[in-house]
Coordinates of C-alpha atoms in Angstrom, one line a residue:
Chain A
G1 CA -7.6 -8.5 57.7
A2 CA -6.5 -8.0 54.1
G3 CA -9.5 -9.9 52.7
V4 CA -12.0 -12.6 53.4
S5 CA -10.2 -15.9 54.2
Q6 CA -11.8 -19.3 53.9
S7 CA -10.5 -22.7 55.0
P8 CA -9.9 -25.3 53.9
R9 CA -9.5 -24.4 50.2
Y10 CA -10.3 -28.0 49.3
K11 CA -12.1 -30.7 51.2
V12 CA -12.8 -34.3 50.2
A13 CA -15.4 -36.0 52.3
K14 CA -16.8 -39.5 52.2
R15 CA -20.6 -39.7 51.9
G16 CA -22.1 -39.5 55.4
Q17 CA -19.2 -37.6 56.9
D18 CA -19.7 -34.3 58.7
V19 CA -17.7 -31.2 57.5
A20 CA -17.1 -27.7 58.8
L21 CA -16.1 -24.8 56.6
R22 CA -14.6 -21.7 58.1
C23 CA -14.9 -18.1 57.0
D24 CA -12.9 -15.2 58.4
P25 CA -14.4 -12.0 57.1
I26 CA -12.8 -8.6 56.7
S27 CA -12.3 -7.1 60.2
G28 CA -15.2 -4.9 61.2
H29 CA -17.5 -6.1 58.5
V30 CA -21.0 -6.5 60.0
S31 CA -22.7 -8.5 57.2
L32 CA -21.6 -12.1 56.3
F33 CA -23.1 -14.3 53.6
W34 CA -22.6 -17.9 52.6
Y35 CA -23.2 -19.0 49.0
Q36 CA -23.1 -22.3 47.3
Q37 CA -21.8 -22.5 43.7
A38 CA -22.3 -25.6 41.6
L39 CA -20.0 -26.1 38.6
G40 CA -20.8 -23.8 35.8
Q41 CA -23.5 -21.9 37.7
G42 CA -23.7 -18.7 39.6
P43 CA -23.6 -18.6 43.4
E44 CA -26.8 -19.4 45.2
F45 CA -27.6 -17.8 48.5
L46 CA -27.5 -19.9 51.6
T47 CA -27.6 -17.7 54.7
Y48 CA -26.9 -14.2 56.1
F49 CA -25.6 -12.9 59.4
Q50 CA -25.6 -9.4 60.7
N51 CA -23.1 -9.5 63.5
E52 CA -23.9 -12.7 65.4
A53 CA -27.5 -12.8 64.4
Q54 CA -28.6 -15.1 61.6
L55 CA -31.2 -13.0 60.0
D56 CA -31.9 -15.2 56.9
K57 CA -31.4 -18.9 56.5
S58 CA -33.9 -19.3 53.7
G59 CA -31.4 -20.6 51.3
L60 CA -30.1 -23.6 53.3
P61 CA -31.1 -26.6 51.3
S62 CA -31.9 -28.9 54.2
D63 CA -31.6 -29.3 57.9
R64 CA -28.2 -31.0 57.4
F65 CA -26.8 -27.5 56.8
F66 CA -26.1 -25.3 59.8
A67 CA -24.2 -22.0 60.1
E68 CA -23.1 -20.0 63.1
R69 CA -21.2 -16.8 63.8
P70 CA -21.1 -16.8 67.6
E71 CA -19.0 -13.7 68.2
G72 CA -19.9 -11.7 65.2
S73 CA -16.7 -12.3 63.3
V74 CA -15.6 -15.8 62.2
S75 CA -18.4 -18.0 60.8
T76 CA -18.6 -21.7 60.3
L77 CA -20.8 -23.6 57.9
K78 CA -21.4 -27.1 58.9
I79 CA -22.8 -29.9 56.7
Q80 CA -23.9 -33.1 58.4
R81 CA -24.1 -36.5 56.8
T82 CA -22.7 -35.1 53.5
Q83 CA -24.2 -36.4 50.2
Q84 CA -22.9 -36.2 46.7
E85 CA -25.2 -33.4 45.7
D86 CA -23.5 -31.3 48.4
S87 CA -20.4 -31.2 46.2
A88 CA -19.8 -27.5 45.2
V89 CA -17.8 -24.5 46.0
Y90 CA -18.9 -22.7 49.2
L91 CA -18.3 -19.0 49.1
C92 CA -18.3 -16.6 51.9
A93 CA -18.7 -12.8 51.5
S94 CA -18.7 -9.9 53.8
S95 CA -19.7 -6.3 53.6
S96 CA -19.5 -3.3 55.8
P97 CA -22.7 -1.2 56.3
P98 CA -25.0 -2.4 59.0
G99 CA -28.6 -2.9 58.2
Q100 CA -28.2 -2.8 54.5
G101 CA -26.6 -6.1 53.8
L102 CA -25.6 -6.0 50.1
R103 CA -28.2 -3.5 49.0
G104 CA -26.0 -0.5 48.9
T105 CA -22.5 -1.7 48.5
E106 CA -20.2 -4.3 47.1
A107 CA -19.5 -7.7 48.6
F108 CA -16.0 -9.0 49.3
F109 CA -15.7 -12.7 48.6
G110 CA -13.3 -15.3 49.8
Q111 CA -11.7 -17.7 47.4
G112 CA -14.1 -20.4 48.5
T113 CA -13.9 -24.0 49.7
R114 CA -14.3 -26.7 47.1
L115 CA -16.1 -29.6 48.7
T116 CA -16.1 -32.9 46.9
V117 CA -18.2 -35.7 48.4
V118 CA -17.2 -39.2 47.3
Chain B
S1 CA -32.9 -20.1 42.4
Q2 CA -31.0 -17.8 40.0
Q3 CA -32.5 -14.4 39.6
G4 CA -31.7 -14.0 36.0
E5 CA -30.2 -15.2 32.8
E6 CA -27.0 -14.1 31.2
D7 CA -26.4 -14.0 27.5
P8 CA -24.3 -15.3 25.9
Q9 CA -23.3 -18.3 28.1
A10 CA -19.9 -18.2 26.5
L11 CA -18.1 -15.6 24.4
S12 CA -14.8 -15.9 22.6
I13 CA -13.1 -12.8 21.1
Q14 CA -9.7 -11.6 19.9
E15 CA -7.6 -9.3 22.1
G16 CA -8.5 -5.6 21.3
E17 CA -12.1 -6.3 20.5
N18 CA -15.0 -5.3 22.6
A19 CA -17.0 -7.8 24.6
T20 CA -20.7 -7.3 25.5
M21 CA -22.5 -9.4 28.0
N22 CA -26.2 -9.1 28.8
C23 CA -28.2 -9.9 31.9
S24 CA -31.9 -10.1 32.4
Y25 CA -33.6 -10.3 35.8
K26 CA -37.1 -10.9 37.1
T27 CA -38.0 -8.7 40.1
S28 CA -37.7 -5.1 41.2
I29 CA -34.2 -4.1 42.2
N30 CA -32.4 -1.6 44.4
N31 CA -29.2 -2.0 42.4
L32 CA -27.4 -4.3 40.0
Q33 CA -23.8 -5.3 40.3
W34 CA -21.3 -7.1 38.1
Y35 CA -18.7 -9.5 39.3
R36 CA -15.8 -11.3 37.8
Q37 CA -14.5 -14.7 38.7
N38 CA -11.3 -16.2 37.5
S39 CA -11.1 -20.0 37.4
G40 CA -11.0 -21.5 40.9
R41 CA -11.1 -18.1 42.6
G42 CA -13.6 -16.0 44.4
L43 CA -15.7 -13.2 42.9
V44 CA -14.4 -9.7 42.5
H45 CA -16.7 -6.7 42.4
L46 CA -16.5 -4.7 39.2
I47 CA -19.2 -2.1 39.2
L48 CA -22.5 -1.2 40.8
I49 CA -25.4 0.6 39.1
R50 CA -28.4 1.8 41.1
S51 CA -32.0 1.5 39.9
N52 CA -32.3 5.2 39.1
E53 CA -29.1 5.2 37.0
R54 CA -29.1 4.3 33.3
E55 CA -25.4 4.1 32.5
K56 CA -22.1 4.0 34.4
H57 CA -18.4 3.8 33.4
S58 CA -15.4 2.6 35.2
G59 CA -12.1 2.4 33.2
R60 CA -12.7 0.0 30.3
L61 CA -16.1 -1.0 31.7
R62 CA -19.4 0.4 30.7
V63 CA -22.7 -0.8 32.3
T64 CA -26.2 0.1 31.2
L65 CA -29.4 -0.6 33.0
D66 CA -32.9 -0.6 31.6
T67 CA -35.4 -1.2 34.4
S68 CA -38.4 -1.2 32.1
K69 CA -36.9 -4.2 30.3
K70 CA -35.3 -5.6 33.5
S71 CA -32.0 -5.9 31.7
S72 CA -28.4 -4.8 32.0
S73 CA -25.4 -5.0 29.8
L74 CA -21.7 -5.0 30.5
L75 CA -19.3 -3.7 27.8
I76 CA -15.6 -4.3 28.1
T77 CA -13.7 -2.2 25.6
A78 CA -10.3 -3.1 24.1
S79 CA -10.2 -6.5 25.8
R80 CA -7.0 -8.1 27.0
A81 CA -6.1 -11.8 27.5
A82 CA -6.2 -11.0 31.2
D83 CA -9.9 -10.3 31.0
T84 CA -10.6 -14.0 30.4
A85 CA -12.9 -15.0 33.2
S86 CA -16.6 -15.6 34.1
Y87 CA -18.7 -12.6 34.6
F88 CA -21.8 -12.5 36.7
C89 CA -24.5 -10.0 37.2
A90 CA -26.1 -9.8 40.6
T91 CA -29.2 -8.0 41.8
A92 CA -30.1 -6.5 45.2
G93 CA -33.8 -6.5 45.7
T94 CA -36.1 -4.0 47.1
G95 CA -37.7 -6.3 49.7
S96 CA -36.4 -7.3 53.1
A97 CA -33.8 -9.7 51.8
R98 CA -30.3 -8.5 52.2
Q99 CA -28.4 -10.8 49.8
L100 CA -27.4 -10.5 46.2
T101 CA -29.0 -12.9 43.7
F102 CA -26.7 -14.0 40.9
G103 CA -27.2 -14.8 37.3
S104 CA -25.7 -17.9 35.6
G105 CA -22.7 -16.1 34.2
T106 CA -21.0 -15.5 30.9
Q107 CA -17.6 -17.2 30.3
L108 CA -15.5 -14.8 28.4
T109 CA -12.3 -16.0 26.6
V110 CA -10.0 -13.4 25.1
L111 CA -7.6 -14.8 22.6
P112 CA -4.1 -13.3 22.4

């Protein structure tokens, strides 16, 4: 595809509701990352996939957060029982080289999903 | 947690002036990258500098890296109103982690 696509762009959830955020990376990109960006802050790492394998989930803030990439392309970030502190922009990024993640090359970011929990 | 701090947090200049943003980080790096983010949009990669490089240029951008001080600077020359955005530095570490770690960003406003 032309770029990383994320949907929805905006999501309003009632506290306690489950949400699913989708990321469609650039075709052929092996590495996929999810980041969380609070207002006025830099993105913070959540999790990393190489193809369908979730190699690092150390940034997921709680067991309410779950991510998957079953066929090595599209990824979904799921947040269960949303809480107000989950309100943020969720960014997805992909990059090409296998095995290096973002060590050697740039990341291509989607426009993000702005989640507001009310 | 954020890898580093950016300085200043906010910068306002007139069109045509140069803008300098600084970034400090804490751990050893493989490379350091700068990204730009327009309001409500995703991040766009600007430039990458490797740990064995000291300076790099790309168009109106000049990046320096001082690994002994664990710091980097981004200079935008002859700024334009369209340069108004948030600028983030991000580091790729030398360990097993594959992700970038971002700073807190500098909000640049270029006044026409």
